[in-house]
Coordinates of N, CA and C and ligand atoms in Angstrom, one line a residue:
M365 N 7.7 -5.4 13.0 CA 6.9 -4.2 12.6 C 6.6 -4.2 11.1
H366 N 5.4 -4.4 10.7 CA 5.0 -4.5 9.3 C 5.2 -3.2 8.7
E367 N 4.8 -2.1 9.2 CA 4.8 -0.8 8.6 C 6.3 -0.3 8.3
M368 N 7.1 -0.6 9.3 CA 8.6 -0.2 9.1 C 9.1 -0.9 7.8
G369 N 8.9 -2.2 7.7 CA 9.4 -2.9 6.5 C 8.8 -2.3 5.2
I370 N 7.6 -1.9 5.2 CA 7.0 -1.4 4.0 C 7.6 0.0 3.7
V371 N 7.7 0.8 4.7 CA 8.3 2.2 4.5 C 9.7 2.1 3.9
Y372 N 10.5 1.1 4.5 CA 11.9 1.0 3.9 C 11.8 0.5 2.5
H373 N 11.0 -0.5 2.2 CA 10.8 -1.0 0.9 C 10.4 0.1 -0.1
V374 N 9.4 0.9 0.2 CA 8.9 1.9 -0.6 C 10.0 3.0 -0.9
A375 N 10.7 3.3 0.2 CA 11.8 4.3 0.1 C 12.9 3.8 -0.9
D376 N 13.2 2.5 -0.8 CA 14.2 1.9 -1.8 C 13.7 2.0 -3.2
E377 N 12.4 1.6 -3.4 CA 11.9 1.5 -4.7 C 11.9 3.0 -5.3
V378 N 11.5 3.9 -4.5 CA 11.4 5.3 -5.0 C 12.8 5.8 -5.4
E379 N 13.8 5.5 -4.6 CA 15.2 5.8 -4.9 C 15.6 5.3 -6.2
K380 N 15.3 4.0 -6.5 CA 15.6 3.3 -7.8 C 14.9 4.0 -8.9
I381 N 13.6 4.3 -8.8 CA 12.9 4.9 -9.9 C 13.4 6.3 -10.2
A382 N 13.7 7.0 -9.1 CA 14.2 8.4 -9.3 C 15.6 8.4 -10.0
A383 N 16.4 7.4 -9.6 CA 17.7 7.3 -10.3 C 17.6 7.0 -11.8
Q384 N 16.7 6.1 -12.1 CA 16.4 5.8 -13.5 C 15.8 6.9 -14.3
N385 N 15.1 7.8 -13.7 CA 14.4 8.9 -14.4 C 15.1 10.3 -14.1
D386 N 16.2 10.3 -13.5 CA 16.9 11.5 -13.3 C 16.1 12.5 -12.5
I387 N 15.5 12.0 -11.5 CA 14.7 12.9 -10.6 C 15.5 13.2 -9.4
R388 N 15.6 14.5 -9.0 CA 16.4 14.9 -8.0 C 15.7 15.1 -6.6
H389 N 14.5 15.4 -6.7 CA 13.7 15.5 -5.4 C 12.3 15.1 -5.6
I390 N 11.8 14.4 -4.6 CA 10.4 13.9 -4.7 C 9.5 14.8 -3.8
G391 N 8.3 15.1 -4.4 CA 7.3 15.9 -3.7 C 6.4 15.0 -2.9
S392 N 5.9 14.0 -3.6 CA 5.0 13.0 -2.8 C 5.0 11.7 -3.5
V393 N 4.7 10.7 -2.6 CA 4.5 9.3 -3.1 C 3.1 8.8 -2.7
T394 N 2.4 8.3 -3.7 CA 1.1 7.8 -3.4 C 1.1 6.3 -3.4
L395 N 0.6 5.7 -2.3 CA 0.5 4.2 -2.2 C -0.9 3.9 -2.3
Q396 N -1.1 2.6 -2.8 CA -2.5 2.0 -2.7 C -2.3 0.9 -1.7
I397 N -3.1 0.9 -0.7 CA -2.9 -0.1 0.3 C -4.2 -1.0 0.5
G398 N -4.1 -2.2 0.5 CA -5.2 -3.1 0.6 C -5.9 -3.0 1.9
E399 N -7.3 -3.2 1.9 CA -8.1 -3.0 3.1 C -7.8 -4.0 4.2
V400 N -7.3 -5.1 3.9 CA -7.0 -6.1 4.9 C -5.6 -6.4 5.2
T401 N -4.7 -5.5 4.8 CA -3.3 -5.6 5.1 C -3.0 -5.4 6.6
G402 N -3.9 -4.7 7.3 CA -3.6 -4.5 8.7 C -2.7 -3.3 8.9
V403 N -2.3 -2.6 7.9 CA -1.4 -1.5 8.0 C -2.1 -0.3 8.5
I404 N -1.5 0.3 9.5 CA -2.0 1.5 10.1 C -1.3 2.7 9.4
F405 N -2.1 3.4 8.6 CA -1.4 4.4 7.7 C -0.9 5.6 8.5
D406 N -1.5 6.0 9.6 CA -1.0 7.1 10.3 C 0.4 6.8 10.9
Y407 N 0.6 5.6 11.3 CA 1.9 5.2 11.8 C 2.9 5.1 10.7
M408 N 2.5 4.7 9.5 CA 3.4 4.6 8.4 C 3.8 6.0 8.0
S409 N 2.9 7.0 8.0 CA 3.2 8.3 7.7 C 4.2 8.9 8.6
D410 N 4.1 8.6 9.9 CA 5.1 9.1 10.9 C 6.5 8.5 10.5
L411 N 6.5 7.2 10.2 CA 7.8 6.5 9.9 C 8.4 7.1 8.6
W412 N 7.5 7.4 7.7 CA 8.0 8.0 6.4 C 8.7 9.3 6.7
G413 N 8.2 10.1 7.6 CA 8.8 11.4 8.0 C 10.2 11.2 8.5
W414 N 10.4 10.1 9.3 CA 11.7 9.8 9.9 C 12.6 9.3 8.9
V415 N 12.2 8.4 8.0 CA 13.0 7.8 7.0 C 13.4 8.8 5.9
S416 N 12.4 9.6 5.5 CA 12.6 10.5 4.4 C 13.6 11.6 4.8
D417 N 13.6 12.0 6.0 CA 14.4 13.0 6.5 C 15.9 12.7 6.4
K418 N 16.3 11.4 6.3 CA 17.7 11.0 6.1 C 18.1 10.9 4.7
S419 N 17.2 11.3 3.7 CA 17.6 11.2 2.3 C 17.3 12.5 1.6
S420 N 18.4 12.9 0.9 CA 18.2 14.2 0.2 C 17.1 14.2 -0.9
L421 N 16.9 13.0 -1.4 CA 15.9 12.8 -2.5 C 14.5 12.9 -1.9
L422 N 14.3 12.4 -0.7 CA 13.0 12.3 -0.1 C 12.7 13.3 0.9
K423 N 13.6 14.1 1.4 CA 13.4 15.0 2.5 C 12.3 15.9 2.2
G424 N 11.4 16.0 3.1 CA 10.2 16.9 3.0 C 9.1 16.4 2.2
S425 N 9.2 15.2 1.6 CA 8.2 14.6 0.7 C 7.0 14.1 1.6
R426 N 5.9 14.0 0.9 CA 4.7 13.5 1.6 C 4.3 12.1 1.2
L427 N 3.9 11.3 2.1 CA 3.4 10.0 1.7 C 1.9 10.0 1.8
L428 N 1.2 9.7 0.6 CA -0.2 9.7 0.5 C -0.7 8.3 0.3
Y429 N -2.0 8.1 0.5 CA -2.5 6.7 0.3 C -3.9 6.7 -0.2
E430 N -4.2 5.6 -0.9 CA -5.6 5.3 -1.3 C -5.8 3.8 -0.9
Q431 N -7.1 3.5 -0.5 CA -7.3 2.2 -0.1 C -7.8 1.3 -1.3
I432 N -7.3 0.1 -1.3 CA -7.8 -0.9 -2.2 C -8.9 -1.8 -1.5
P433 N -10.1 -1.8 -1.9 CA -11.1 -2.6 -1.2 C -10.7 -4.1 -1.3
A434 N -11.0 -4.8 -0.2 CA -10.7 -6.2 -0.2 C -11.9 -7.0 -0.8
V435 N -11.6 -7.9 -1.8 CA -12.7 -8.7 -2.5 C -12.3 -10.2 -2.3
T436 N -13.4 -10.9 -2.0 CA -13.2 -12.4 -1.9 C -14.1 -13.0 -3.1
L437 N -13.5 -14.1 -3.6 CA -14.2 -14.9 -4.7 C -14.6 -16.2 -4.1
C438 N -15.9 -16.5 -4.3 CA -16.4 -17.8 -3.8 C -16.2 -18.8 -4.9
K439 N -15.4 -19.9 -4.6 CA -15.1 -21.0 -5.6 C -16.3 -21.9 -5.8
S440 N -17.3 -21.8 -5.0 CA -18.5 -22.7 -5.2 C -19.5 -22.0 -6.1
C441 N -19.8 -20.8 -6.0 CA -20.9 -20.2 -6.8 C -20.3 -19.1 -7.8
G442 N -19.0 -18.8 -7.6 CA -18.3 -17.9 -8.6 C -18.6 -16.4 -8.3
Q443 N -19.3 -16.1 -7.3 CA -19.6 -14.7 -7.0 C -18.5 -14.0 -6.2
R444 N -18.4 -12.7 -6.4 CA -17.4 -11.9 -5.6 C -18.1 -11.1 -4.6
Y445 N -17.5 -10.8 -3.5 CA -18.2 -10.0 -2.4 C -17.1 -9.3 -1.6
G446 N -17.5 -8.3 -0.9 CA -16.6 -7.5 0.0 C -16.2 -8.3 1.1
T447 N -14.8 -8.5 1.3 CA -14.3 -9.4 2.3 C -14.7 -8.9 3.7
V448 N -14.6 -7.5 3.9 CA -14.8 -7.0 5.3 C -16.3 -7.2 5.7
Q449 N -17.2 -7.1 4.7 CA -18.6 -7.3 5.1 C -18.9 -8.8 5.2
G450 N -18.4 -9.6 4.2 CA -18.8 -11.0 4.2 C -17.9 -12.0 5.0
G451 N -16.7 -11.7 5.2 CA -15.8 -12.6 5.9 C -15.4 -13.8 5.0
R452 N -15.1 -14.9 5.7 CA -14.6 -16.1 4.9 C -15.8 -16.9 4.3
Q453 N -17.0 -16.7 4.8 CA -18.1 -17.5 4.3 C -18.9 -16.7 3.3
C454 N -19.2 -17.4 2.1 CA -19.9 -16.7 1.0 C -21.3 -16.3 1.4
P455 N -21.6 -15.0 1.3 CA -23.0 -14.6 1.7 C -24.1 -15.0 0.7
H456 N -23.6 -15.4 -0.5 CA -24.6 -15.8 -1.5 C -25.0 -17.3 -1.4
C457 N -24.1 -18.2 -1.1 CA -24.4 -19.6 -1.1 C -24.0 -20.3 0.2
G458 N -23.3 -19.6 1.1 CA -23.0 -20.2 2.4 C -21.7 -21.0 2.4
S459 N -21.1 -21.1 1.2 CA -19.8 -21.9 1.1 C -18.7 -21.3 1.9
W460 N -17.8 -22.1 2.4 CA -16.5 -21.7 3.0 C -15.4 -21.8 2.0
D461 N -15.6 -22.2 0.8 CA -14.6 -22.4 -0.2 C -14.3 -21.1 -0.9
T462 N -13.7 -20.2 -0.2 CA -13.6 -18.8 -0.8 C -12.1 -18.4 -0.7
V463 N -11.7 -17.5 -1.6 CA -10.3 -17.0 -1.7 C -10.3 -15.5 -1.8
L464 N -9.3 -14.9 -1.1 CA -9.1 -13.5 -1.2 C -8.5 -13.1 -2.5
V465 N -9.1 -12.3 -3.4 CA -8.5 -12.0 -4.7 C -7.8 -10.6 -4.7
Q466 N -8.2 -9.7 -3.9 CA -7.4 -8.5 -3.7 C -7.7 -7.9 -2.4
G467 N -6.7 -7.0 -2.0 CA -6.9 -6.3 -0.7 C -5.9 -6.6 0.3
N468 N -4.9 -7.5 0.0 CA -3.8 -7.8 0.9 C -2.5 -7.5 0.3
E469 N -2.5 -6.4 -0.5 CA -1.3 -6.0 -1.2 C -1.1 -4.5 -1.0
Y470 N 0.1 -4.0 -1.4 CA 0.3 -2.5 -1.5 C 1.0 -2.3 -2.8
I471 N 0.8 -1.2 -3.4 CA 1.3 -0.8 -4.7 C 1.8 0.7 -4.6
I472 N 2.9 1.0 -5.2 CA 3.3 2.4 -5.3 C 2.6 2.9 -6.6
K473 N 1.6 3.7 -6.4 CA 0.8 4.1 -7.5 C 1.4 5.3 -8.3
Q474 N 1.9 6.2 -7.6 CA 2.4 7.4 -8.2 C 3.5 8.1 -7.4
I475 N 4.5 8.6 -8.2 CA 5.5 9.3 -7.6 C 5.6 10.7 -8.2
E476 N 5.5 11.7 -7.4 CA 5.5 13.1 -8.0 C 6.8 13.7 -7.7
A477 N 7.5 14.2 -8.8 CA 8.8 14.9 -8.6 C 8.5 16.4 -8.4
D478 N 9.3 17.0 -7.7 CA 9.4 18.5 -7.7 C 10.8 18.9 -8.0
S479 N 10.9 20.1 -8.6 CA 12.2 20.5 -9.1 C 12.7 21.7 -8.2
Ligands
LIG1376 ZN1 -20.9 -18.7 -2.9

């Protein structure tokens, strides 16, 4: 389960950041999630509720998200295009020599503390 691993990883990271910054309670955590990660955010949000409930730091906090659009670079003509619209084949020159440059990652963008 992809989502479960991410939720545990995010919770660990937030615990570390909170300890370093003397934060006692988290209000919300904002993630940026790539368009082609395949992550189902609603499912992740449910898991967050379950995981955060076991932590005094995270209890009652909200998990928010923003999407990072997926972008592919064509190595033949050097143009970039939307991965979801264009797929693996470059819509500009028809080449298959393309590489995903963003959209398959997730980032903890923001952590909001409440006191
Ligand atoms: Zn091209």
